[in-house]
Amino acid sequence: MGICVWLSDVSALRDQVDKMARNMFVAAGRDPTKTAAAKNAYVLLSRQRYLDAATFFMLSGKLADAATICITQLHDIQLAIAICRCREGDAGPVLKDILWRHVLPDALKRQDRWLASLAFGLVHRYDLILQALTDDLAKLGKQIGVDAE
């Protein structure tokens, strides 16, 4: 549904993500108040339990690792954006990295003007939003140093 992108109130997004995470843990018969460590995340990662590993990385403060798992293993860019916005807000370095390294190249590859303009807005490059909607996206990508995947 794209709630992580459109919900402008980050506190409301945090509340929704917390509720979803709590419901997932309870539904699986787990206790949502358990402590976590990065070593547990690596163990879960080696067992290909990617969602659990991402959760443990989040709990251990390794946001970039959690977001990377969401993108590369779970193929869920919206989840990666949601957790970044919850932890860092809209101007965090991990969110910006995801947008520049994953979302924008994908938008250029698919010639998706809407997605490109949305990503430029999220990284506060308002000067590029109109160009994304009107100019050649391949040319724009070369201008700013973003290559289509």
Coordinates of N, CA, C and O in Angstrom, one line a residue:
M1 N 0.8 -1.2 0.0 CA 0.0 0.0 0.0 C 0.9 1.2 0.0 O 0.4 2.3 -0.2
G2 N 2.1 1.1 0.3 CA 3.0 2.3 0.3 C 2.9 3.2 1.5 O 3.3 4.4 1.4
I3 N 2.3 2.7 2.6 CA 2.1 3.6 3.7 C 3.4 4.2 4.2 O 3.4 5.3 4.7
C4 N 4.5 3.5 4.1 CA 5.8 4.0 4.6 C 6.3 5.2 3.8 O 7.1 6.0 4.3
V5 N 5.8 5.4 2.6 CA 6.2 6.5 1.8 C 5.2 7.7 1.9 O 5.6 8.8 2.0
W6 N 3.9 7.4 2.0 CA 2.9 8.5 2.0 C 2.6 9.0 3.4 O 2.1 10.1 3.5
L7 N 2.8 8.2 4.4 CA 2.4 8.7 5.8 C 3.4 9.8 6.2 O 4.6 9.5 6.4
S8 N 3.0 11.0 6.3 CA 3.9 12.1 6.5 C 4.3 12.3 8.0 O 5.3 12.8 8.3
D9 N 3.5 11.8 8.9 CA 3.8 11.9 10.3 C 4.6 10.7 10.7 O 4.1 9.6 10.8
V10 N 5.9 10.9 11.0 CA 6.8 9.8 11.3 C 6.4 9.1 12.6 O 6.5 7.9 12.8
S11 N 5.9 9.9 13.6 CA 5.4 9.2 14.8 C 4.3 8.3 14.6 O 4.2 7.2 15.2
A12 N 3.4 8.6 13.7 CA 2.3 7.7 13.3 C 2.8 6.5 12.6 O 2.4 5.4 12.9
L13 N 3.8 6.7 11.8 CA 4.5 5.6 11.1 C 5.1 4.6 12.1 O 5.0 3.4 12.0
R14 N 5.8 5.2 13.1 CA 6.5 4.4 14.1 C 5.4 3.6 14.9 O 5.6 2.4 15.1
D15 N 4.3 4.2 15.2 CA 3.3 3.5 15.9 C 2.7 2.3 15.1 O 2.5 1.2 15.6
Q16 N 2.5 2.6 13.8 CA 2.0 1.5 13.0 C 3.0 0.4 12.8 O 2.6 -0.8 12.9
V17 N 4.3 0.7 12.6 CA 5.3 -0.4 12.5 C 5.5 -1.1 13.8 O 5.6 -2.4 13.8
D18 N 5.4 -0.4 14.9 CA 5.5 -1.1 16.2 C 4.3 -2.1 16.4 O 4.5 -3.2 16.8
K19 N 3.1 -1.7 16.0 CA 2.0 -2.5 16.1 C 2.1 -3.8 15.2 O 1.8 -4.9 15.6
M20 N 2.6 -3.5 14.0 CA 2.7 -4.7 13.1 C 3.8 -5.6 13.6 O 3.6 -6.9 13.6
A21 N 4.9 -5.1 14.1 CA 6.0 -6.0 14.6 C 5.5 -6.8 15.8 O 5.7 -8.0 15.9
R22 N 4.8 -6.1 16.7 CA 4.3 -6.8 17.9 C 3.3 -7.9 17.5 O 3.4 -9.0 18.0
N23 N 2.4 -7.6 16.6 CA 1.4 -8.6 16.1 C 2.1 -9.8 15.5 O 1.7 -10.9 15.7
M24 N 3.2 -9.5 14.7 CA 3.9 -10.6 14.1 C 4.6 -11.5 15.1 O 4.5 -12.7 15.0
F25 N 5.2 -10.9 16.1 CA 5.8 -11.7 17.2 C 4.8 -12.5 18.0 O 5.0 -13.7 18.2
V26 N 3.7 -11.9 18.3 CA 2.7 -12.5 19.1 C 2.1 -13.7 18.3 O 1.8 -14.8 18.8
A27 N 1.8 -13.4 17.0 CA 1.2 -14.4 16.2 C 2.1 -15.7 16.0 O 1.6 -16.8 15.9
A28 N 3.4 -15.4 16.1 CA 4.4 -16.5 16.0 C 4.7 -17.2 17.4 O 5.5 -18.0 17.5
G29 N 4.0 -16.7 18.4 CA 4.2 -17.3 19.7 C 5.4 -16.8 20.4 O 6.0 -17.5 21.3
R30 N 5.9 -15.6 20.0 CA 7.1 -15.1 20.6 C 6.8 -14.0 21.6 O 5.7 -13.3 21.5
D31 N 7.8 -13.6 22.4 CA 7.6 -12.5 23.3 C 8.3 -11.3 22.7 O 9.5 -11.3 22.5
P32 N 7.5 -10.2 22.5 CA 8.1 -9.1 21.8 C 9.1 -8.3 22.7 O 9.7 -7.3 22.3
T33 N 9.2 -8.6 24.0 CA 10.0 -7.8 24.9 C 11.4 -8.5 25.1 O 12.2 -8.1 25.9
K34 N 11.7 -9.5 24.3 CA 13.0 -10.2 24.5 C 14.1 -9.3 24.1 O 14.0 -8.4 23.2
T35 N 15.4 -9.4 24.7 CA 16.5 -8.6 24.2 C 17.2 -9.3 23.1 O 17.0 -10.5 22.8
A36 N 17.9 -8.6 22.3 CA 18.6 -9.1 21.1 C 20.0 -8.6 21.0 O 20.3 -7.6 21.5
A37 N 20.8 -9.4 20.3 CA 22.2 -9.0 20.1 C 22.5 -9.2 18.6 O 21.9 -10.1 18.0
A38 N 23.5 -8.6 18.1 CA 23.9 -8.7 16.8 C 24.4 -10.2 16.5 O 24.1 -10.7 15.4
K39 N 25.0 -10.9 17.4 CA 25.4 -12.2 17.2 C 24.2 -13.1 16.9 O 24.3 -14.0 16.0
N40 N 23.1 -12.9 17.5 CA 21.9 -13.7 17.2 C 21.4 -13.4 15.8 O 20.9 -14.3 15.1
A41 N 21.5 -12.1 15.4 CA 21.1 -11.8 14.0 C 22.0 -12.5 13.0 O 21.4 -13.0 12.0
Y42 N 23.3 -12.6 13.2 CA 24.1 -13.3 12.3 C 23.8 -14.8 12.2 O 23.8 -15.4 11.2
V43 N 23.4 -15.4 13.4 CA 23.0 -16.8 13.4 C 21.8 -17.0 12.6 O 21.7 -17.9 11.8
L44 N 20.8 -16.1 12.8 CA 19.6 -16.2 12.1 C 19.8 -16.0 10.6 O 19.2 -16.6 9.7
L45 N 20.7 -15.1 10.2 CA 21.0 -14.8 8.8 C 21.6 -16.1 8.2 O 21.3 -16.4 7.1
S46 N 22.5 -16.7 8.9 CA 23.1 -18.0 8.4 C 22.1 -19.1 8.2 O 22.3 -20.0 7.4
R47 N 21.0 -19.0 9.0 CA 19.9 -20.0 8.9 C 18.9 -19.6 7.9 O 17.8 -20.2 7.8
Q48 N 19.1 -18.5 7.2 CA 18.2 -18.0 6.2 C 16.9 -17.6 6.7 O 15.8 -17.6 6.1
R49 N 16.9 -17.1 8.0 CA 15.7 -16.6 8.6 C 15.8 -15.1 8.6 O 16.1 -14.4 9.5
Y50 N 15.6 -14.6 7.4 CA 15.9 -13.2 7.1 C 15.1 -12.1 7.8 O 15.6 -11.2 8.3
L51 N 13.8 -12.4 7.9 CA 13.0 -11.4 8.7 C 13.4 -11.3 10.1 O 13.5 -10.2 10.7
D52 N 13.6 -12.5 10.7 CA 14.1 -12.5 12.1 C 15.5 -11.8 12.3 O 15.7 -11.1 13.2
A53 N 16.3 -12.1 11.3 CA 17.7 -11.5 11.3 C 17.6 -10.0 11.2 O 18.2 -9.3 12.0
A54 N 16.7 -9.5 10.3 CA 16.6 -8.0 10.2 C 16.0 -7.5 11.5 O 16.5 -6.4 11.9
T55 N 15.1 -8.2 12.1 CA 14.5 -7.7 13.4 C 15.6 -7.6 14.5 O 15.7 -6.6 15.2
F56 N 16.5 -8.6 14.6 CA 17.5 -8.6 15.6 C 18.6 -7.5 15.3 O 19.1 -6.9 16.2
F57 N 18.9 -7.3 14.0 CA 19.8 -6.2 13.6 C 19.2 -4.9 14.1 O 19.9 -4.0 14.6
M58 N 17.9 -4.7 13.9 CA 17.2 -3.5 14.4 C 17.3 -3.3 15.9 O 17.7 -2.3 16.4
L59 N 17.1 -4.4 16.6 CA 17.2 -4.4 18.0 C 18.6 -4.1 18.5 O 18.8 -3.5 19.6
S60 N 19.6 -4.5 17.8 CA 20.9 -4.3 18.2 C 21.5 -3.0 17.7 O 22.7 -2.7 17.8
G61 N 20.7 -2.2 17.0 CA 21.1 -0.9 16.6 C 21.8 -0.8 15.2 O 22.4 0.2 14.9
K62 N 21.7 -1.9 14.5 CA 22.4 -2.0 13.2 C 21.4 -1.8 12.0 O 21.0 -2.7 11.3
L63 N 20.9 -0.6 11.9 CA 19.9 -0.2 11.0 C 20.3 -0.5 9.5 O 19.5 -1.1 8.7
A64 N 21.5 -0.2 9.1 CA 21.9 -0.4 7.8 C 21.9 -1.9 7.4 O 21.5 -2.2 6.3
D65 N 22.3 -2.7 8.3 CA 22.3 -4.2 8.1 C 20.8 -4.7 7.9 O 20.5 -5.5 7.1
A66 N 19.9 -4.2 8.8 CA 18.5 -4.6 8.7 C 17.9 -4.2 7.4 O 17.2 -4.9 6.7
A67 N 18.2 -2.9 7.0 CA 17.6 -2.4 5.7 C 18.2 -3.2 4.5 O 17.5 -3.5 3.6
T68 N 19.5 -3.5 4.6 CA 20.1 -4.3 3.5 C 19.4 -5.7 3.3 O 19.2 -6.1 2.2
I69 N 19.2 -6.3 4.5 CA 18.5 -7.6 4.4 C 17.1 -7.5 3.8 O 16.7 -8.3 3.0
C70 N 16.4 -6.4 4.2 CA 15.1 -6.2 3.7 C 15.1 -6.1 2.1 O 14.2 -6.6 1.4
I71 N 16.1 -5.4 1.6 CA 16.2 -5.2 0.2 C 16.7 -6.4 -0.5 O 16.1 -6.9 -1.5
T72 N 17.9 -6.9 -0.1 CA 18.5 -8.0 -0.8 C 17.9 -9.4 -0.6 O 17.9 -10.2 -1.6
Q73 N 17.5 -9.7 0.6 CA 17.0 -11.0 0.8 C 15.5 -11.1 0.8 O 14.9 -12.1 0.3
L74 N 14.8 -10.1 1.4 CA 13.3 -10.1 1.4 C 12.7 -9.5 0.2 O 11.5 -9.6 0.0
H75 N 13.5 -8.7 -0.6 CA 13.1 -8.0 -1.7 C 11.9 -7.1 -1.4 O 10.9 -7.0 -2.1
D76 N 12.0 -6.4 -0.3 CA 10.9 -5.5 0.2 C 11.5 -4.1 0.5 O 11.9 -3.8 1.6
I77 N 11.5 -3.3 -0.5 CA 12.1 -2.0 -0.4 C 11.2 -1.1 0.5 O 11.7 -0.3 1.3
Q78 N 9.9 -1.3 0.5 CA 9.0 -0.5 1.3 C 9.3 -0.8 2.8 O 9.2 0.1 3.6
L79 N 9.6 -2.1 3.2 CA 9.9 -2.4 4.5 C 11.2 -1.7 5.0 O 11.3 -1.1 6.0
A80 N 12.2 -1.7 4.1 CA 13.4 -1.0 4.3 C 13.2 0.5 4.6 O 13.8 1.1 5.5
I81 N 12.4 1.1 3.7 CA 12.1 2.5 3.9 C 11.4 2.8 5.2 O 11.7 3.7 5.9
A82 N 10.4 1.9 5.5 CA 9.6 2.1 6.7 C 10.5 2.0 8.0 O 10.4 2.9 8.9
I83 N 11.4 1.0 8.1 CA 12.2 0.9 9.3 C 13.2 2.1 9.4 O 13.5 2.6 10.4
C84 N 13.7 2.5 8.2 CA 14.6 3.7 8.2 C 13.9 5.0 8.7 O 14.5 5.7 9.5
R85 N 12.7 5.2 8.2 CA 12.0 6.4 8.6 C 11.6 6.3 10.1 O 11.6 7.3 10.8
C86 N 11.3 5.1 10.6 CA 11.0 5.0 12.0 C 12.2 5.3 12.9 O 12.1 5.9 13.9
R87 N 13.4 4.8 12.5 CA 14.6 4.9 13.3 C 15.2 6.3 13.2 O 15.8 6.9 14.1
E88 N 15.3 6.8 11.9 CA 16.1 8.0 11.6 C 15.3 9.2 11.3 O 15.8 10.3 11.2
G89 N 14.0 9.0 11.0 CA 13.2 10.1 10.4 C 13.4 10.2 8.9 O 13.9 9.3 8.3
D90 N 13.0 11.3 8.4 CA 13.1 11.5 6.9 C 14.4 11.9 6.4 O 14.6 12.0 5.2
A91 N 15.4 12.3 7.2 CA 16.6 12.8 6.8 C 17.8 12.0 7.2 O 18.9 12.5 7.2
G92 N 17.6 10.7 7.5 CA 18.7 9.9 8.0 C 19.6 9.4 6.9 O 19.2 9.3 5.7
P93 N 20.8 9.1 7.2 CA 21.8 8.7 6.2 C 21.5 7.3 5.6 O 21.8 7.1 4.4
V94 N 20.9 6.4 6.4 CA 20.6 5.0 5.8 C 19.5 5.2 4.8 O 19.6 4.6 3.7
L95 N 18.5 5.9 5.1 CA 17.4 6.1 4.2 C 17.9 6.8 2.9 O 17.5 6.3 1.8
K96 N 18.7 7.8 3.0 CA 19.2 8.5 1.8 C 20.1 7.5 1.0 O 20.0 7.5 -0.3
D97 N 20.8 6.6 1.6 CA 21.6 5.7 0.9 C 20.8 4.7 0.1 O 21.0 4.4 -1.0
I98 N 19.7 4.2 0.8 CA 18.8 3.3 0.1 C 18.1 4.0 -1.1 O 18.0 3.4 -2.2
L99 N 17.7 5.2 -1.0 CA 17.1 5.9 -2.1 C 18.1 6.1 -3.2 O 17.7 5.9 -4.4
W100 N 19.3 6.5 -2.9 CA 20.3 6.7 -4.0 C 20.8 5.5 -4.6 O 21.0 5.4 -5.8
R101 N 21.0 4.4 -3.8 CA 21.6 3.2 -4.4 C 20.6 2.2 -4.9 O 21.0 1.3 -5.7
H102 N 19.4 2.2 -4.4 CA 18.4 1.2 -4.9 C 17.2 1.8 -5.6 O 16.8 1.3 -6.6
V103 N 16.5 2.7 -5.0 CA 15.3 3.2 -5.5 C 15.5 4.0 -6.8 O 14.8 3.8 -7.8
L104 N 16.4 5.0 -6.8 CA 16.6 5.8 -8.0 C 17.2 5.0 -9.2 O 16.6 5.1 -10.3
P105 N 18.1 4.1 -9.0 CA 18.5 3.3 -10.2 C 17.4 2.4 -10.7 O 17.2 2.3 -11.9
D106 N 16.5 1.9 -9.8 CA 15.4 1.1 -10.3 C 14.4 2.0 -11.0 O 13.9 1.6 -12.0
A107 N 14.2 3.2 -10.5 CA 13.2 4.1 -11.2 C 13.8 4.5 -12.6 O 13.0 4.5 -13.6
L108 N 15.1 4.7 -12.7 CA 15.7 5.0 -14.0 C 15.6 3.8 -14.9 O 15.2 4.0 -16.1
K109 N 15.8 2.7 -14.4 CA 15.8 1.5 -15.3 C 14.4 1.2 -15.8 O 14.2 0.9 -17.0
R110 N 13.4 1.4 -15.0 CA 12.0 1.2 -15.4 C 11.3 2.4 -16.0 O 10.2 2.4 -16.4
Q111 N 12.1 3.5 -16.1 CA 11.6 4.8 -16.6 C 10.3 5.2 -15.9 O 9.3 5.7 -16.4
D112 N 10.4 5.1 -14.6 CA 9.3 5.4 -13.7 C 9.5 6.8 -13.1 O 10.2 7.1 -12.1
R113 N 8.9 7.8 -13.8 CA 9.0 9.2 -13.4 C 8.5 9.5 -12.0 O 9.0 10.3 -11.3
W114 N 7.3 8.9 -11.7 CA 6.7 9.1 -10.4 C 7.6 8.7 -9.3 O 7.9 9.4 -8.3
L115 N 8.2 7.4 -9.4 CA 9.1 6.9 -8.4 C 10.3 7.8 -8.2 O 10.8 8.1 -7.1
A116 N 10.9 8.2 -9.4 CA 12.1 9.0 -9.3 C 11.8 10.4 -8.7 O 12.6 10.8 -7.8
S117 N 10.7 11.0 -9.0 CA 10.4 12.3 -8.4 C 10.1 12.1 -6.9 O 10.5 13.0 -6.1
L118 N 9.5 11.0 -6.5 CA 9.2 10.7 -5.1 C 10.5 10.6 -4.3 O 10.7 11.2 -3.3
A119 N 11.5 9.8 -4.9 CA 12.8 9.6 -4.3 C 13.5 10.9 -4.1 O 14.1 11.2 -3.1
F120 N 13.5 11.8 -5.2 CA 14.2 13.1 -5.1 C 13.6 13.9 -4.0 O 14.3 14.6 -3.3
G121 N 12.3 13.8 -3.8 CA 11.6 14.6 -2.7 C 12.1 14.1 -1.4 O 12.3 14.9 -0.5
L122 N 12.2 12.8 -1.2 CA 12.6 12.2 0.1 C 14.0 12.5 0.4 O 14.4 12.6 1.6
V123 N 14.9 12.7 -0.6 CA 16.3 13.1 -0.3 C 16.5 14.6 -0.3 O 17.6 15.1 -0.4
H124 N 15.4 15.3 -0.4 CA 15.4 16.8 -0.4 C 16.1 17.4 -1.5 O 16.7 18.5 -1.4
R125 N 16.0 16.8 -2.7 CA 16.5 17.3 -3.9 C 15.4 17.8 -4.8 O 15.0 17.3 -5.8
Y126 N 14.7 18.9 -4.3 CA 13.5 19.4 -4.9 C 13.8 20.0 -6.3 O 12.9 20.0 -7.1
D127 N 15.1 20.4 -6.5 CA 15.5 20.9 -7.8 C 15.4 19.8 -8.9 O 15.3 20.1 -10.1
L128 N 15.4 18.6 -8.5 CA 15.4 17.5 -9.5 C 14.0 16.9 -9.7 O 13.8 16.1 -10.7
I129 N 13.1 17.2 -8.9 CA 11.7 16.6 -9.0 C 11.1 17.0 -10.4 O 10.6 16.1 -11.1
L130 N 11.1 18.2 -10.8 CA 10.5 18.6 -12.0 C 11.3 18.0 -13.2 O 10.6 17.6 -14.2
Q131 N 12.6 17.9 -13.1 CA 13.4 17.3 -14.2 C 13.0 15.8 -14.3 O 12.9 15.3 -15.4
A132 N 12.8 15.2 -13.2 CA 12.4 13.8 -13.3 C 11.1 13.6 -14.0 O 10.8 12.5 -14.6
L133 N 10.2 14.5 -13.8 CA 8.9 14.4 -14.4 C 8.9 14.8 -15.9 O 8.0 14.4 -16.7
T134 N 9.8 15.6 -16.3 CA 9.8 16.2 -17.7 C 11.0 15.7 -18.6 O 10.8 15.6 -19.8
D135 N 12.1 15.6 -18.0 CA 13.3 15.3 -18.8 C 13.6 13.8 -19.1 O 12.9 13.0 -18.5
D136 N 14.5 13.6 -19.9 CA 14.9 12.2 -20.2 C 15.6 11.6 -19.0 O 16.6 12.2 -18.5
L137 N 15.0 10.5 -18.4 CA 15.6 10.0 -17.2 C 17.0 9.4 -17.3 O 17.8 9.5 -16.3
A138 N 17.3 8.8 -18.4 CA 18.6 8.3 -18.6 C 19.7 9.4 -18.6 O 20.7 9.3 -17.9
K139 N 19.3 10.5 -19.2 CA 20.2 11.6 -19.2 C 20.3 12.3 -17.8 O 21.4 12.6 -17.4
L140 N 19.2 12.4 -17.2 CA 19.2 12.9 -15.8 C 20.1 12.0 -14.9 O 20.8 12.5 -14.1
G141 N 19.9 10.7 -15.0 CA 20.7 9.8 -14.2 C 22.2 10.0 -14.4 O 23.0 10.0 -13.5
K142 N 22.6 10.2 -15.7 CA 24.0 10.4 -15.9 C 24.5 11.7 -15.4 O 25.6 11.8 -14.9
Q143 N 23.7 12.7 -15.4 CA 24.0 14.0 -14.9 C 24.3 14.0 -13.4 O 25.2 14.6 -12.9
I144 N 23.5 13.2 -12.6 CA 23.7 13.1 -11.2 C 24.5 12.0 -10.7 O 24.7 11.8 -9.5
G145 N 25.0 11.1 -11.6 CA 25.8 10.0 -11.3 C 25.1 8.8 -10.8 O 25.7 8.0 -10.0
V146 N 23.9 8.6 -11.2 CA 23.1 7.4 -10.8 C 22.9 6.6 -12.1 O 22.3 7.1 -13.0
D147 N 23.4 5.4 -12.1 CA 23.2 4.5 -13.2 C 22.1 3.5 -13.0 O 21.9 3.0 -11.9
A148 N 21.3 3.3 -14.1 CA 20.3 2.3 -14.0 C 20.9 0.9 -13.8 O 21.9 0.6 -14.3
E149 N 20.3 0.1 -12.9 CA 20.8 -1.2 -12.6 C 20.8 -2.1 -13.8 O 19.9 -2.1 -14.6

